[in-house]
Each structure stands twice: as C-alpha cells, then as structure tokens.
Amino acid sequence: MKTNPSHTRLALIDLWRGVLLVLISLLTLWYFTGNNMGAEFWTRRQFADLPPFQFWATLLASLAIPSIYILLGASIILFSKNKKWESWNTPKIARTMATRGVFLIALQFLIENPLRLLANFKFQGFSIQQINTGFEFYSSNLLYFGILSSLGFCLIFWSVFTKIRSKQLLAISVLLMGLGWAIINLKGLSNPNEAIYFRFLAIPGFTIPIKVGFALLPWMGLPGFGMVLARYYRKQPIQTLKITTILALVMLLVFVVLRWKNLYDDFTMRDNGLIGFFNFSKLPPSLSYIVLSASFGLTILYLSFHFIKKRTLVRDALIV
C-alpha cells in the first residue's frame, strides 16, 4: 500500500508553526497582563530600555513572526501536494486554503481584538476620561489588523499560486516586499492622518477608524520563499538542505554587515552595546529584522527537513 510522503512533512511543518505561535502568544499574553514590552514602531525606539531578560525574550518571539510566514508558504505547497495525492483538484485546494484564511481573519476580529479591548480596560491603566473618548478608543482595539488577519490575507492570496513556476513565485515575493518598502520610504511614518488604504497596504499606525499593526506589505512577500523551498525539498531534499544552510548563514552575515556598518536599514540605525545592536523594530519590518528573522526561519526549515530525512532513513531501515 502506498503512503503519502507529504503527511510527515506537513505534520512537522505544522508542529514548528505551533511552537512559534506559542512563543508569540506568550509575548501577547505578557502585553495583555499589563507589562510594557516597549514600542514596536520606528517612531519610538524603546526596546533598549527594557530589562535584559525581557528584551531577549521579546526579540526571540519577534524573530518567530517572519518564520511563521515562511512556514505558511511551505505548508501551502505541502498541503497542495498532499491533497493532490488524494485526488483533489486545484480549485478545491485553493478554496480550502482561502476558507482557512477567512477563518484566521475572523479569529482576529472576533477573538483577539475583543481581548485587546478587555486588556486595555483591565490592565493598561486607562482612565475613565480616556475610555470616555469613545469611538477612537473602541475602534483602535476592535478594528485592529494584527498577525492573524495578516496571515489570513496571505493564505487567501497565495492559495491561487500553487501551480506557477518557482521563479515566478520568487519574482512575486520580491516584488511585494520591494513595493512595501518603497511605499514606506516614499510616504514616511510621521503622518498621523495617513490615508486608510496606505495604512492597510504598507504603513502601520492609527487612522480613524482602523489601527494597523501588520500591514499587507511587505509581509505578504514572505510566504512565497517558503513555497519555493518546500517545492525544491520535495524534488531534491539533500541539495535543498545544503542550500537552506548556506542561505541561513548568508542572511546572518548580511544582518551583521547592516548593523555593524550602519548601512541602509529603513530609517533604523544601530544603538551602542549588544542590546542596541539587536534593537530593531518590526512594525513595519526593517531590513535588519527581515534578514535576521529569515536566517532564523531558514534554520527552522533546515531542522524540520533534516529531521524528516533522518526519520525516513530510520523507517526505511526498519522496513528492510
């Protein structure tokens, strides 16, 4: 009887995504219970003022976020191949993934956002006068676009691209990320009355009635890289493991050069000391943040694929 090789791969990718989501959930829980994690926006650089343990815990959880986008892309390809094995057609696969994307968006607005509102009522020390400001207070919490809605939009978008070539996937990813950073550089981040569509597209912040933490761009470009890596792994697992290792080291080197030389980094420059070296912001994602997180995510993919390969060899040996 044939066994589907995608089952193990998909399960392990989902396991890693679950681990990373736990890290992010712990960070969110810390915030919800009234702990100041520092500002995440470029306009307020406060992370370095945190106690060392709190800073490094925040950094670790923050590095997990782009990894989730990369793993999301990998799981899209593996899910697609898995369902092809079960004779699903491409439209049915796309509909299923898009439905899951809608579910994530619903979780953002029906579960997380009400919890944010509750946290601000109970833990963040808002005065009665602040709460009585009314619409702005409620809309900034209830109409907040966070990581769940961002992942949902990514899942919907990339669900229709499972059949195109890897070079086209990479081109779309680079285009989306480049477009996001171009908009950020052209528009800047200091306009408190930024147009809503620019907030939603690329510039985090609050413009009545919405507050955007995770804009569509450049985050939406990340899953494409995971899709390409997963596709190559299915065809050439050993070579892909080597490439993944090299890419992780290259990304780490790029990060060190960017921070050490204070090169272009989307308005974020290095502070003094070790904490200052890693004190970059993630909303919107700076270049240093993306390349270091990419190295982190590629390392996780390497560990995942290496474990799959080792487990497969052991299983085959036992069968023989």
PDB file of C-alpha atoms in Angstrom:
ATOM      1  CA  MET A   1       0.000   0.000   0.000  1.00  0.00           C
ATOM      2  CA  LYS A   2       1.346   3.430  -0.956  1.00  0.00           C
ATOM      3  CA  THR A   3       1.933   6.017   1.730  1.00  0.00           C
ATOM      4  CA  ASN A   4       1.775   9.721   1.090  1.00  0.00           C
ATOM      5  CA  PRO A   5       5.242  11.254   1.747  1.00  0.00           C
ATOM      6  CA  SER A   6       3.709  14.675   2.332  1.00  0.00           C
ATOM      7  CA  HIS A   7       1.936  13.612   5.533  1.00  0.00           C
ATOM      8  CA  THR A   8       5.079  13.576   7.687  1.00  0.00           C
ATOM      9  CA  ARG A   9       6.418  16.771   6.147  1.00  0.00           C
ATOM     10  CA  LEU A  10       3.150  18.633   6.606  1.00  0.00           C
ATOM     11  CA  ALA A  11       2.761  17.452  10.197  1.00  0.00           C
ATOM     12  CA  LEU A  12       6.266  18.583  11.146  1.00  0.00           C
ATOM     13  CA  ILE A  13       5.894  21.978   9.478  1.00  0.00           C
ATOM     14  CA  ASP A  14       2.630  22.458  11.379  1.00  0.00           C
ATOM     15  CA  LEU A  15       4.402  21.430  14.593  1.00  0.00           C
ATOM     16  CA  TRP A  16       7.044  24.118  14.123  1.00  0.00           C
ATOM     17  CA  ARG A  17       4.383  26.695  13.312  1.00  0.00           C
ATOM     18  CA  GLY A  18       2.609  25.706  16.506  1.00  0.00           C
ATOM     19  CA  VAL A  19       5.791  26.156  18.562  1.00  0.00           C
ATOM     20  CA  LEU A  20       6.369  29.601  17.077  1.00  0.00           C
ATOM     21  CA  LEU A  21       2.756  30.614  17.654  1.00  0.00           C
ATOM     22  CA  VAL A  22       3.151  29.614  21.318  1.00  0.00           C
ATOM     23  CA  LEU A  23       6.151  31.965  21.588  1.00  0.00           C
ATOM     24  CA  ILE A  24       4.161  34.812  20.078  1.00  0.00           C
ATOM     25  CA  SER A  25       1.143  34.000  22.236  1.00  0.00           C
ATOM     26  CA  LEU A  26       3.303  34.215  25.372  1.00  0.00           C
ATOM     27  CA  LEU A  27       4.524  37.634  24.251  1.00  0.00           C
ATOM     28  CA  THR A  28       0.948  38.753  23.614  1.00  0.00           C
ATOM     29  CA  LEU A  29      -0.163  37.380  26.977  1.00  0.00           C
ATOM     30  CA  TRP A  30       2.641  39.360  28.622  1.00  0.00           C
ATOM     31  CA  TYR A  31       1.296  42.507  26.963  1.00  0.00           C
ATOM     32  CA  PHE A  32      -2.311  41.713  27.824  1.00  0.00           C
ATOM     33  CA  THR A  33      -1.439  41.377  31.505  1.00  0.00           C
ATOM     34  CA  GLY A  34      -0.111  44.899  31.721  1.00  0.00           C
ATOM     35  CA  ASN A  35       3.620  44.521  31.017  1.00  0.00           C
ATOM     36  CA  ASN A  36       5.314  47.184  28.938  1.00  0.00           C
ATOM     37  CA  MET A  37       7.158  45.445  26.110  1.00  0.00           C
ATOM     38  CA  GLY A  38       8.407  48.689  24.565  1.00  0.00           C
ATOM     39  CA  ALA A  39       7.385  50.355  21.335  1.00  0.00           C
ATOM     40  CA  GLU A  40       7.437  48.389  18.083  1.00  0.00           C
ATOM     41  CA  PHE A  41       7.211  51.333  15.704  1.00  0.00           C
ATOM     42  CA  TRP A  42      10.153  53.198  14.186  1.00  0.00           C
ATOM     43  CA  THR A  43       8.985  56.483  15.646  1.00  0.00           C
ATOM     44  CA  ARG A  44       9.552  55.272  19.245  1.00  0.00           C
ATOM     45  CA  ARG A  45      12.723  53.283  19.953  1.00  0.00           C
ATOM     46  CA  GLN A  46      12.141  51.994  23.482  1.00  0.00           C
ATOM     47  CA  PHE A  47      13.076  48.320  23.347  1.00  0.00           C
ATOM     48  CA  ALA A  48      16.574  49.007  24.678  1.00  0.00           C
ATOM     49  CA  ASP A  49      15.075  50.410  27.906  1.00  0.00           C
ATOM     50  CA  LEU A  50      13.646  47.006  28.835  1.00  0.00           C
ATOM     51  CA  PRO A  51      15.354  44.720  31.375  1.00  0.00           C
ATOM     52  CA  PRO A  52      17.786  42.357  29.562  1.00  0.00           C
ATOM     53  CA  PHE A  53      15.722  39.174  30.035  1.00  0.00           C
ATOM     54  CA  GLN A  54      12.566  40.918  28.858  1.00  0.00           C
ATOM     55  CA  PHE A  55      14.383  42.355  25.842  1.00  0.00           C
ATOM     56  CA  TRP A  56      15.836  39.000  24.714  1.00  0.00           C
ATOM     57  CA  ALA A  57      12.501  37.221  25.270  1.00  0.00           C
ATOM     58  CA  THR A  58      10.791  39.892  23.161  1.00  0.00           C
ATOM     59  CA  LEU A  59      13.446  39.564  20.472  1.00  0.00           C
ATOM     60  CA  LEU A  60      13.078  35.764  20.318  1.00  0.00           C
ATOM     61  CA  ALA A  61       9.301  35.985  19.982  1.00  0.00           C
ATOM     62  CA  SER A  62       9.667  38.733  17.372  1.00  0.00           C
ATOM     63  CA  LEU A  63      12.079  36.643  15.292  1.00  0.00           C
ATOM     64  CA  ALA A  64       9.475  33.888  15.204  1.00  0.00           C
ATOM     65  CA  ILE A  65       6.972  36.053  13.339  1.00  0.00           C
ATOM     66  CA  PRO A  66       8.554  36.096   9.841  1.00  0.00           C
ATOM     67  CA  SER A  67       9.329  32.397  10.313  1.00  0.00           C
ATOM     68  CA  ILE A  68       5.602  31.734  10.571  1.00  0.00           C
ATOM     69  CA  TYR A  69       5.074  33.441   7.207  1.00  0.00           C
ATOM     70  CA  ILE A  70       7.842  31.338   5.628  1.00  0.00           C
ATOM     71  CA  LEU A  71       6.453  28.153   7.146  1.00  0.00           C
ATOM     72  CA  LEU A  72       2.974  29.168   5.983  1.00  0.00           C
ATOM     73  CA  GLY A  73       4.282  29.189   2.418  1.00  0.00           C
ATOM     74  CA  ALA A  74       5.932  25.793   2.886  1.00  0.00           C
ATOM     75  CA  SER A  75       2.728  24.322   4.298  1.00  0.00           C
ATOM     76  CA  ILE A  76       0.723  25.666   1.332  1.00  0.00           C
ATOM     77  CA  ILE A  77       2.843  23.638  -1.088  1.00  0.00           C
ATOM     78  CA  LEU A  78       2.902  20.527   1.088  1.00  0.00           C
ATOM     79  CA  PHE A  79      -0.852  20.724   1.699  1.00  0.00           C
ATOM     80  CA  SER A  80      -1.442  21.120  -2.029  1.00  0.00           C
ATOM     81  CA  LYS A  81       0.703  18.084  -2.883  1.00  0.00           C
ATOM     82  CA  ASN A  82      -0.902  16.103  -0.080  1.00  0.00           C
ATOM     83  CA  LYS A  83      -4.393  16.759  -1.392  1.00  0.00           C
ATOM     84  CA  LYS A  84      -3.314  16.079  -4.972  1.00  0.00           C
ATOM     85  CA  TRP A  85      -2.384  12.626  -3.693  1.00  0.00           C
ATOM     86  CA  GLU A  86      -5.986  12.323  -2.506  1.00  0.00           C
ATOM     87  CA  SER A  87      -7.275  13.368  -5.956  1.00  0.00           C
ATOM     88  CA  TRP A  88      -8.327  16.896  -5.015  1.00  0.00           C
ATOM     89  CA  ASN A  89      -8.323  19.325  -7.939  1.00  0.00           C
ATOM     90  CA  THR A  90      -6.579  22.724  -7.815  1.00  0.00           C
ATOM     91  CA  PRO A  91      -9.750  24.859  -7.359  1.00  0.00           C
ATOM     92  CA  LYS A  92     -10.860  22.741  -4.397  1.00  0.00           C
ATOM     93  CA  ILE A  93      -7.429  23.083  -2.779  1.00  0.00           C
ATOM     94  CA  ALA A  94      -7.468  26.861  -3.307  1.00  0.00           C
ATOM     95  CA  ARG A  95     -10.982  27.156  -1.839  1.00  0.00           C
ATOM     96  CA  THR A  96      -9.980  25.150   1.230  1.00  0.00           C
ATOM     97  CA  MET A  97      -6.917  27.303   1.896  1.00  0.00           C
ATOM     98  CA  ALA A  98      -8.860  30.508   1.264  1.00  0.00           C
ATOM     99  CA  THR A  99     -11.528  29.344   3.724  1.00  0.00           C
ATOM    100  CA  ARG A 100      -8.816  28.821   6.338  1.00  0.00           C
ATOM    101  CA  GLY A 101      -7.583  32.320   5.600  1.00  0.00           C
ATOM    102  CA  VAL A 102     -11.040  33.736   6.224  1.00  0.00           C
ATOM    103  CA  PHE A 103     -11.138  31.771   9.488  1.00  0.00           C
ATOM    104  CA  LEU A 104      -7.872  33.408  10.633  1.00  0.00           C
ATOM    105  CA  ILE A 105      -9.248  36.859   9.809  1.00  0.00           C
ATOM    106  CA  ALA A 106     -12.397  36.041  11.774  1.00  0.00           C
ATOM    107  CA  LEU A 107     -10.267  34.981  14.768  1.00  0.00           C
ATOM    108  CA  GLN A 108      -8.512  38.343  14.629  1.00  0.00           C
ATOM    109  CA  PHE A 109     -11.708  40.376  14.847  1.00  0.00           C
ATOM    110  CA  LEU A 110     -13.906  38.072  16.914  1.00  0.00           C
ATOM    111  CA  ILE A 111     -11.383  36.726  19.455  1.00  0.00           C
ATOM    112  CA  GLU A 112      -8.101  38.630  19.654  1.00  0.00           C
ATOM    113  CA  ASN A 113      -9.437  42.165  19.213  1.00  0.00           C
ATOM    114  CA  PRO A 114     -12.083  41.891  21.965  1.00  0.00           C
ATOM    115  CA  LEU A 115      -9.304  40.552  24.213  1.00  0.00           C
ATOM    116  CA  ARG A 116      -7.181  43.579  23.350  1.00  0.00           C
ATOM    117  CA  LEU A 117     -10.070  45.826  24.334  1.00  0.00           C
ATOM    118  CA  LEU A 118     -10.523  43.926  27.591  1.00  0.00           C
ATOM    119  CA  ALA A 119      -6.784  44.162  28.312  1.00  0.00           C
ATOM    120  CA  ASN A 120      -6.826  47.915  27.874  1.00  0.00           C
ATOM    121  CA  PHE A 121      -9.801  48.187  30.210  1.00  0.00           C
ATOM    122  CA  LYS A 122      -8.376  45.972  32.898  1.00  0.00           C
ATOM    123  CA  PHE A 123      -4.588  46.103  32.803  1.00  0.00           C
ATOM    124  CA  GLN A 124      -3.241  49.060  30.889  1.00  0.00           C
ATOM    125  CA  GLY A 125      -4.333  51.762  33.311  1.00  0.00           C
ATOM    126  CA  PHE A 126      -6.671  53.738  31.082  1.00  0.00           C
ATOM    127  CA  SER A 127      -8.518  56.421  32.992  1.00  0.00           C
ATOM    128  CA  ILE A 128     -12.258  56.932  32.804  1.00  0.00           C
ATOM    129  CA  GLN A 129     -11.616  60.123  30.823  1.00  0.00           C
ATOM    130  CA  GLN A 130      -9.554  58.208  28.240  1.00  0.00           C
ATOM    131  CA  ILE A 131     -12.139  55.461  27.917  1.00  0.00           C
ATOM    132  CA  ASN A 132     -14.870  58.049  27.544  1.00  0.00           C
ATOM    133  CA  THR A 133     -13.191  59.391  24.408  1.00  0.00           C
ATOM    134  CA  GLY A 134     -15.456  56.785  22.883  1.00  0.00           C
ATOM    135  CA  PHE A 135     -15.162  55.848  19.235  1.00  0.00           C
ATOM    136  CA  GLU A 136     -11.386  56.194  18.845  1.00  0.00           C
ATOM    137  CA  PHE A 137     -10.697  54.042  21.886  1.00  0.00           C
ATOM    138  CA  TYR A 138     -13.027  51.257  20.793  1.00  0.00           C
ATOM    139  CA  SER A 139     -12.163  51.335  17.084  1.00  0.00           C
ATOM    140  CA  SER A 140      -8.390  51.225  17.693  1.00  0.00           C
ATOM    141  CA  ASN A 141      -8.895  47.950  19.570  1.00  0.00           C
ATOM    142  CA  LEU A 142     -11.810  46.334  17.766  1.00  0.00           C
ATOM    143  CA  LEU A 143     -10.716  47.329  14.240  1.00  0.00           C
ATOM    144  CA  TYR A 144      -7.096  46.297  14.732  1.00  0.00           C
ATOM    145  CA  PHE A 145      -5.282  44.438  11.923  1.00  0.00           C
ATOM    146  CA  GLY A 146      -2.770  42.108  13.574  1.00  0.00           C
ATOM    147  CA  ILE A 147      -0.798  38.993  12.728  1.00  0.00           C
ATOM    148  CA  LEU A 148      -3.832  36.692  12.474  1.00  0.00           C
ATOM    149  CA  SER A 149      -5.554  38.828   9.864  1.00  0.00           C
ATOM    150  CA  SER A 150      -2.234  39.277   8.039  1.00  0.00           C
ATOM    151  CA  LEU A 151      -1.684  35.511   7.869  1.00  0.00           C
ATOM    152  CA  GLY A 152      -5.265  35.076   6.715  1.00  0.00           C
ATOM    153  CA  PHE A 153      -4.822  37.523   3.829  1.00  0.00           C
ATOM    154  CA  CYS A 154      -1.546  35.812   2.894  1.00  0.00           C
ATOM    155  CA  LEU A 155      -3.220  32.408   2.838  1.00  0.00           C
ATOM    156  CA  ILE A 156      -6.011  33.701   0.615  1.00  0.00           C
ATOM    157  CA  PHE A 157      -3.573  35.429  -1.748  1.00  0.00           C
ATOM    158  CA  TRP A 158      -1.052  32.599  -2.149  1.00  0.00           C
ATOM    159  CA  SER A 159      -3.687  29.850  -2.401  1.00  0.00           C
ATOM    160  CA  VAL A 160      -4.108  30.627  -6.114  1.00  0.00           C
ATOM    161  CA  PHE A 161      -0.385  30.418  -6.918  1.00  0.00           C
ATOM    162  CA  THR A 162       0.364  26.767  -6.169  1.00  0.00           C
ATOM    163  CA  LYS A 163       0.736  25.836  -9.850  1.00  0.00           C
ATOM    164  CA  ILE A 164       3.053  28.583 -11.119  1.00  0.00           C
ATOM    165  CA  ARG A 165       6.801  28.138 -11.521  1.00  0.00           C
ATOM    166  CA  SER A 166       9.248  28.714  -8.691  1.00  0.00           C
ATOM    167  CA  LYS A 167      10.938  31.620 -10.496  1.00  0.00           C
ATOM    168  CA  GLN A 168       7.561  33.328 -10.778  1.00  0.00           C
ATOM    169  CA  LEU A 169       6.904  32.746  -7.070  1.00  0.00           C
ATOM    170  CA  LEU A 170      10.228  34.360  -6.204  1.00  0.00           C
ATOM    171  CA  ALA A 171       9.526  37.275  -8.537  1.00  0.00           C
ATOM    172  CA  ILE A 172       6.149  37.905  -6.908  1.00  0.00           C
ATOM    173  CA  SER A 173       7.681  37.708  -3.423  1.00  0.00           C
ATOM    174  CA  VAL A 174      10.485  40.155  -4.230  1.00  0.00           C
ATOM    175  CA  LEU A 175       8.025  42.497  -5.957  1.00  0.00           C
ATOM    176  CA  LEU A 176       5.651  42.545  -2.987  1.00  0.00           C
ATOM    177  CA  MET A 177       8.408  43.169  -0.447  1.00  0.00           C
ATOM    178  CA  GLY A 178      10.090  45.800  -2.608  1.00  0.00           C
ATOM    179  CA  LEU A 179       6.779  47.561  -3.203  1.00  0.00           C
ATOM    180  CA  GLY A 180       6.080  47.618   0.525  1.00  0.00           C
ATOM    181  CA  TRP A 181       9.435  49.154   1.415  1.00  0.00           C
ATOM    182  CA  ALA A 182       9.140  51.629  -1.484  1.00  0.00           C
ATOM    183  CA  ILE A 183       5.772  52.871  -0.198  1.00  0.00           C
ATOM    184  CA  ILE A 184       7.160  53.180   3.336  1.00  0.00           C
ATOM    185  CA  ASN A 185      10.168  55.165   2.147  1.00  0.00           C
ATOM    186  CA  LEU A 186       8.128  57.425  -0.090  1.00  0.00           C
ATOM    187  CA  LYS A 187       5.313  58.089   2.358  1.00  0.00           C
ATOM    188  CA  GLY A 188       7.217  58.005   5.644  1.00  0.00           C
ATOM    189  CA  LEU A 189       5.709  57.163   9.017  1.00  0.00           C
ATOM    190  CA  SER A 190       5.091  60.545  10.604  1.00  0.00           C
ATOM    191  CA  ASN A 191       1.713  61.456   9.104  1.00  0.00           C
ATOM    192  CA  PRO A 192      -0.976  60.908  11.779  1.00  0.00           C
ATOM    193  CA  ASN A 193      -3.673  61.357   9.137  1.00  0.00           C
ATOM    194  CA  GLU A 194      -2.311  58.832   6.665  1.00  0.00           C
ATOM    195  CA  ALA A 195      -4.910  57.526   4.213  1.00  0.00           C
ATOM    196  CA  ILE A 196      -6.601  54.333   5.340  1.00  0.00           C
ATOM    197  CA  TYR A 197      -5.641  52.440   2.195  1.00  0.00           C
ATOM    198  CA  PHE A 198      -1.952  53.224   2.769  1.00  0.00           C
ATOM    199  CA  ARG A 199      -2.303  52.060   6.390  1.00  0.00           C
ATOM    200  CA  PHE A 200      -3.841  48.819   5.222  1.00  0.00           C
ATOM    201  CA  LEU A 201      -1.336  48.391   2.413  1.00  0.00           C
ATOM    202  CA  ALA A 202       2.048  49.166   3.997  1.00  0.00           C
ATOM    203  CA  ILE A 203       2.171  51.789   6.772  1.00  0.00           C
ATOM    204  CA  PRO A 204       1.312  50.696  10.333  1.00  0.00           C
ATOM    205  CA  GLY A 205      -0.437  53.144  12.610  1.00  0.00           C
ATOM    206  CA  PHE A 206      -3.831  54.535  13.533  1.00  0.00           C
ATOM    207  CA  THR A 207      -6.132  56.426  11.203  1.00  0.00           C
ATOM    208  CA  ILE A 208      -9.755  56.573  12.309  1.00  0.00           C
ATOM    209  CA  PRO A 209     -11.389  54.080  12.365  1.00  0.00           C
ATOM    210  CA  ILE A 210      -8.684  51.391  11.930  1.00  0.00           C
ATOM    211  CA  LYS A 211      -5.387  50.585  13.618  1.00  0.00           C
ATOM    212  CA  VAL A 212      -2.879  48.554  11.632  1.00  0.00           C
ATOM    213  CA  GLY A 213      -0.043  46.599  13.193  1.00  0.00           C
ATOM    214  CA  PHE A 214       0.643  44.155  10.368  1.00  0.00           C
ATOM    215  CA  ALA A 215       0.003  45.795   7.003  1.00  0.00           C
ATOM    216  CA  LEU A 216      -0.269  43.661   3.870  1.00  0.00           C
ATOM    217  CA  LEU A 217       3.189  44.664   2.631  1.00  0.00           C
ATOM    218  CA  PRO A 218       5.961  43.672   2.865  1.00  0.00           C
ATOM    219  CA  TRP A 219       4.746  40.712   4.974  1.00  0.00           C
ATOM    220  CA  MET A 220       2.790  39.192   2.089  1.00  0.00           C
ATOM    221  CA  GLY A 221       6.001  38.552   0.173  1.00  0.00           C
ATOM    222  CA  LEU A 222       7.478  36.141   2.724  1.00  0.00           C
ATOM    223  CA  PRO A 223       5.310  33.004   2.138  1.00  0.00           C
ATOM    224  CA  GLY A 224       6.499  32.792  -1.472  1.00  0.00           C
ATOM    225  CA  PHE A 225      10.023  31.958  -0.309  1.00  0.00           C
ATOM    226  CA  GLY A 226       8.704  29.143   1.864  1.00  0.00           C
ATOM    227  CA  MET A 227       6.709  27.788  -1.083  1.00  0.00           C
ATOM    228  CA  VAL A 228       9.817  27.632  -3.257  1.00  0.00           C
ATOM    229  CA  LEU A 229      11.910  25.956  -0.557  1.00  0.00           C
ATOM    230  CA  ALA A 230       9.233  23.327   0.104  1.00  0.00           C
ATOM    231  CA  ARG A 231       8.870  22.642  -3.607  1.00  0.00           C
ATOM    232  CA  TYR A 232      12.617  22.111  -4.070  1.00  0.00           C
ATOM    233  CA  TYR A 233      12.808  19.962  -0.962  1.00  0.00           C
ATOM    234  CA  ARG A 234      10.236  17.551  -2.356  1.00  0.00           C
ATOM    235  CA  LYS A 235      12.354  17.119  -5.514  1.00  0.00           C
ATOM    236  CA  GLN A 236      15.913  17.345  -4.151  1.00  0.00           C
ATOM    237  CA  PRO A 237      15.889  17.033  -0.350  1.00  0.00           C
ATOM    238  CA  ILE A 238      19.654  16.671   0.218  1.00  0.00           C
ATOM    239  CA  GLN A 239      20.591  19.559  -2.048  1.00  0.00           C
ATOM    240  CA  THR A 240      17.867  21.729  -0.543  1.00  0.00           C
ATOM    241  CA  LEU A 241      19.218  21.066   2.945  1.00  0.00           C
ATOM    242  CA  LYS A 242      22.608  22.359   1.826  1.00  0.00           C
ATOM    243  CA  ILE A 243      21.103  25.412   0.137  1.00  0.00           C
ATOM    244  CA  THR A 244      18.995  26.189   3.206  1.00  0.00           C
ATOM    245  CA  THR A 245      22.090  26.099   5.421  1.00  0.00           C
ATOM    246  CA  ILE A 246      24.011  28.402   3.088  1.00  0.00           C
ATOM    247  CA  LEU A 247      21.106  30.848   2.834  1.00  0.00           C
ATOM    248  CA  ALA A 248      20.742  30.969   6.627  1.00  0.00           C
ATOM    249  CA  LEU A 249      24.455  31.802   7.021  1.00  0.00           C
ATOM    250  CA  VAL A 250      24.323  34.405   4.229  1.00  0.00           C
ATOM    251  CA  MET A 251      21.309  36.116   5.801  1.00  0.00           C
ATOM    252  CA  LEU A 252      23.064  36.168   9.172  1.00  0.00           C
ATOM    253  CA  LEU A 253      26.132  37.731   7.563  1.00  0.00           C
ATOM    254  CA  VAL A 254      24.003  40.358   5.800  1.00  0.00           C
ATOM    255  CA  PHE A 255      22.415  41.253   9.142  1.00  0.00           C
ATOM    256  CA  VAL A 256      25.814  41.664  10.828  1.00  0.00           C
ATOM    257  CA  VAL A 257      27.083  43.880   7.993  1.00  0.00           C
ATOM    258  CA  LEU A 258      23.940  46.019   8.014  1.00  0.00           C
ATOM    259  CA  ARG A 259      24.102  46.637  11.744  1.00  0.00           C
ATOM    260  CA  TRP A 260      27.881  46.825  12.109  1.00  0.00           C
ATOM    261  CA  LYS A 261      28.304  49.377   9.327  1.00  0.00           C
ATOM    262  CA  ASN A 262      25.024  51.194   9.961  1.00  0.00           C
ATOM    263  CA  LEU A 263      24.084  50.734   6.320  1.00  0.00           C
ATOM    264  CA  TYR A 264      20.650  51.379   4.858  1.00  0.00           C
ATOM    265  CA  ASP A 265      18.102  49.889   7.188  1.00  0.00           C
ATOM    266  CA  ASP A 266      14.794  51.637   6.582  1.00  0.00           C
ATOM    267  CA  PHE A 267      15.433  54.551   8.962  1.00  0.00           C
ATOM    268  CA  THR A 268      16.568  52.311  11.839  1.00  0.00           C
ATOM    269  CA  MET A 269      20.178  52.813  12.934  1.00  0.00           C
ATOM    270  CA  ARG A 270      22.254  50.792  15.375  1.00  0.00           C
ATOM    271  CA  ASP A 271      22.495  51.870  19.023  1.00  0.00           C
ATOM    272  CA  ASN A 272      25.501  51.300  21.278  1.00  0.00           C
ATOM    273  CA  GLY A 273      26.018  47.967  23.071  1.00  0.00           C
ATOM    274  CA  LEU A 274      24.866  44.428  22.366  1.00  0.00           C
ATOM    275  CA  ILE A 275      21.204  45.191  23.022  1.00  0.00           C
ATOM    276  CA  GLY A 276      21.474  48.248  20.800  1.00  0.00           C
ATOM    277  CA  PHE A 277      22.896  46.036  18.052  1.00  0.00           C
ATOM    278  CA  PHE A 278      19.708  43.948  18.092  1.00  0.00           C
ATOM    279  CA  ASN A 279      17.336  46.819  18.870  1.00  0.00           C
ATOM    280  CA  PHE A 280      15.422  46.972  15.604  1.00  0.00           C
ATOM    281  CA  SER A 281      11.705  47.426  15.104  1.00  0.00           C
ATOM    282  CA  LYS A 282       9.273  45.091  13.434  1.00  0.00           C
ATOM    283  CA  LEU A 283       6.283  47.270  12.619  1.00  0.00           C
ATOM    284  CA  PRO A 284       6.801  47.894   9.794  1.00  0.00           C
ATOM    285  CA  PRO A 285       9.565  45.300   9.412  1.00  0.00           C
ATOM    286  CA  SER A 286      13.016  46.812   8.969  1.00  0.00           C
ATOM    287  CA  LEU A 287      15.547  45.242   6.635  1.00  0.00           C
ATOM    288  CA  SER A 288      17.732  44.069   9.537  1.00  0.00           C
ATOM    289  CA  TYR A 289      14.731  42.440  11.174  1.00  0.00           C
ATOM    290  CA  ILE A 290      13.748  40.600   7.999  1.00  0.00           C
ATOM    291  CA  VAL A 291      17.192  39.200   7.194  1.00  0.00           C
ATOM    292  CA  LEU A 292      17.888  38.049  10.768  1.00  0.00           C
ATOM    293  CA  SER A 293      14.420  36.519  11.015  1.00  0.00           C
ATOM    294  CA  ALA A 294      14.899  34.882   7.620  1.00  0.00           C
ATOM    295  CA  SER A 295      18.085  33.267   8.927  1.00  0.00           C
ATOM    296  CA  PHE A 296      16.126  32.089  11.972  1.00  0.00           C
ATOM    297  CA  GLY A 297      13.291  30.749   9.811  1.00  0.00           C
ATOM    298  CA  LEU A 298      15.632  29.001   7.372  1.00  0.00           C
ATOM    299  CA  THR A 299      17.363  27.328  10.296  1.00  0.00           C
ATOM    300  CA  ILE A 300      13.993  26.030  11.488  1.00  0.00           C
ATOM    301  CA  LEU A 301      13.223  24.753   7.987  1.00  0.00           C
ATOM    302  CA  TYR A 302      16.609  23.034   7.911  1.00  0.00           C
ATOM    303  CA  LEU A 303      15.941  21.354  11.257  1.00  0.00           C
ATOM    304  CA  SER A 304      12.482  20.306  10.070  1.00  0.00           C
ATOM    305  CA  PHE A 305      13.680  18.849   6.780  1.00  0.00           C
ATOM    306  CA  HIS A 306      16.739  17.240   8.417  1.00  0.00           C
ATOM    307  CA  PHE A 307      14.502  15.545  10.988  1.00  0.00           C
ATOM    308  CA  ILE A 308      12.187  14.318   8.225  1.00  0.00           C
ATOM    309  CA  LYS A 309      15.136  12.920   6.267  1.00  0.00           C
ATOM    310  CA  LYS A 310      16.582  11.173   9.329  1.00  0.00           C
ATOM    311  CA  ARG A 311      13.195   9.755  10.325  1.00  0.00           C
ATOM    312  CA  THR A 312      12.614   8.474   6.785  1.00  0.00           C
ATOM    313  CA  LEU A 313      16.009   6.732   6.718  1.00  0.00           C
ATOM    314  CA  VAL A 314      15.314   5.053  10.066  1.00  0.00           C
ATOM    315  CA  ARG A 315      11.865   3.934   8.912  1.00  0.00           C
ATOM    316  CA  ASP A 316      13.237   2.502   5.661  1.00  0.00           C
ATOM    317  CA  ALA A 317      15.964   0.673   7.552  1.00  0.00           C
ATOM    318  CA  LEU A 318      13.400  -0.900   9.865  1.00  0.00           C
ATOM    319  CA  ILE A 319      11.269  -1.957   6.895  1.00  0.00           C
ATOM    320  CA  VAL A 320      14.260  -3.630   5.261  1.00  0.00           C
TER     321      VAL A 320
END
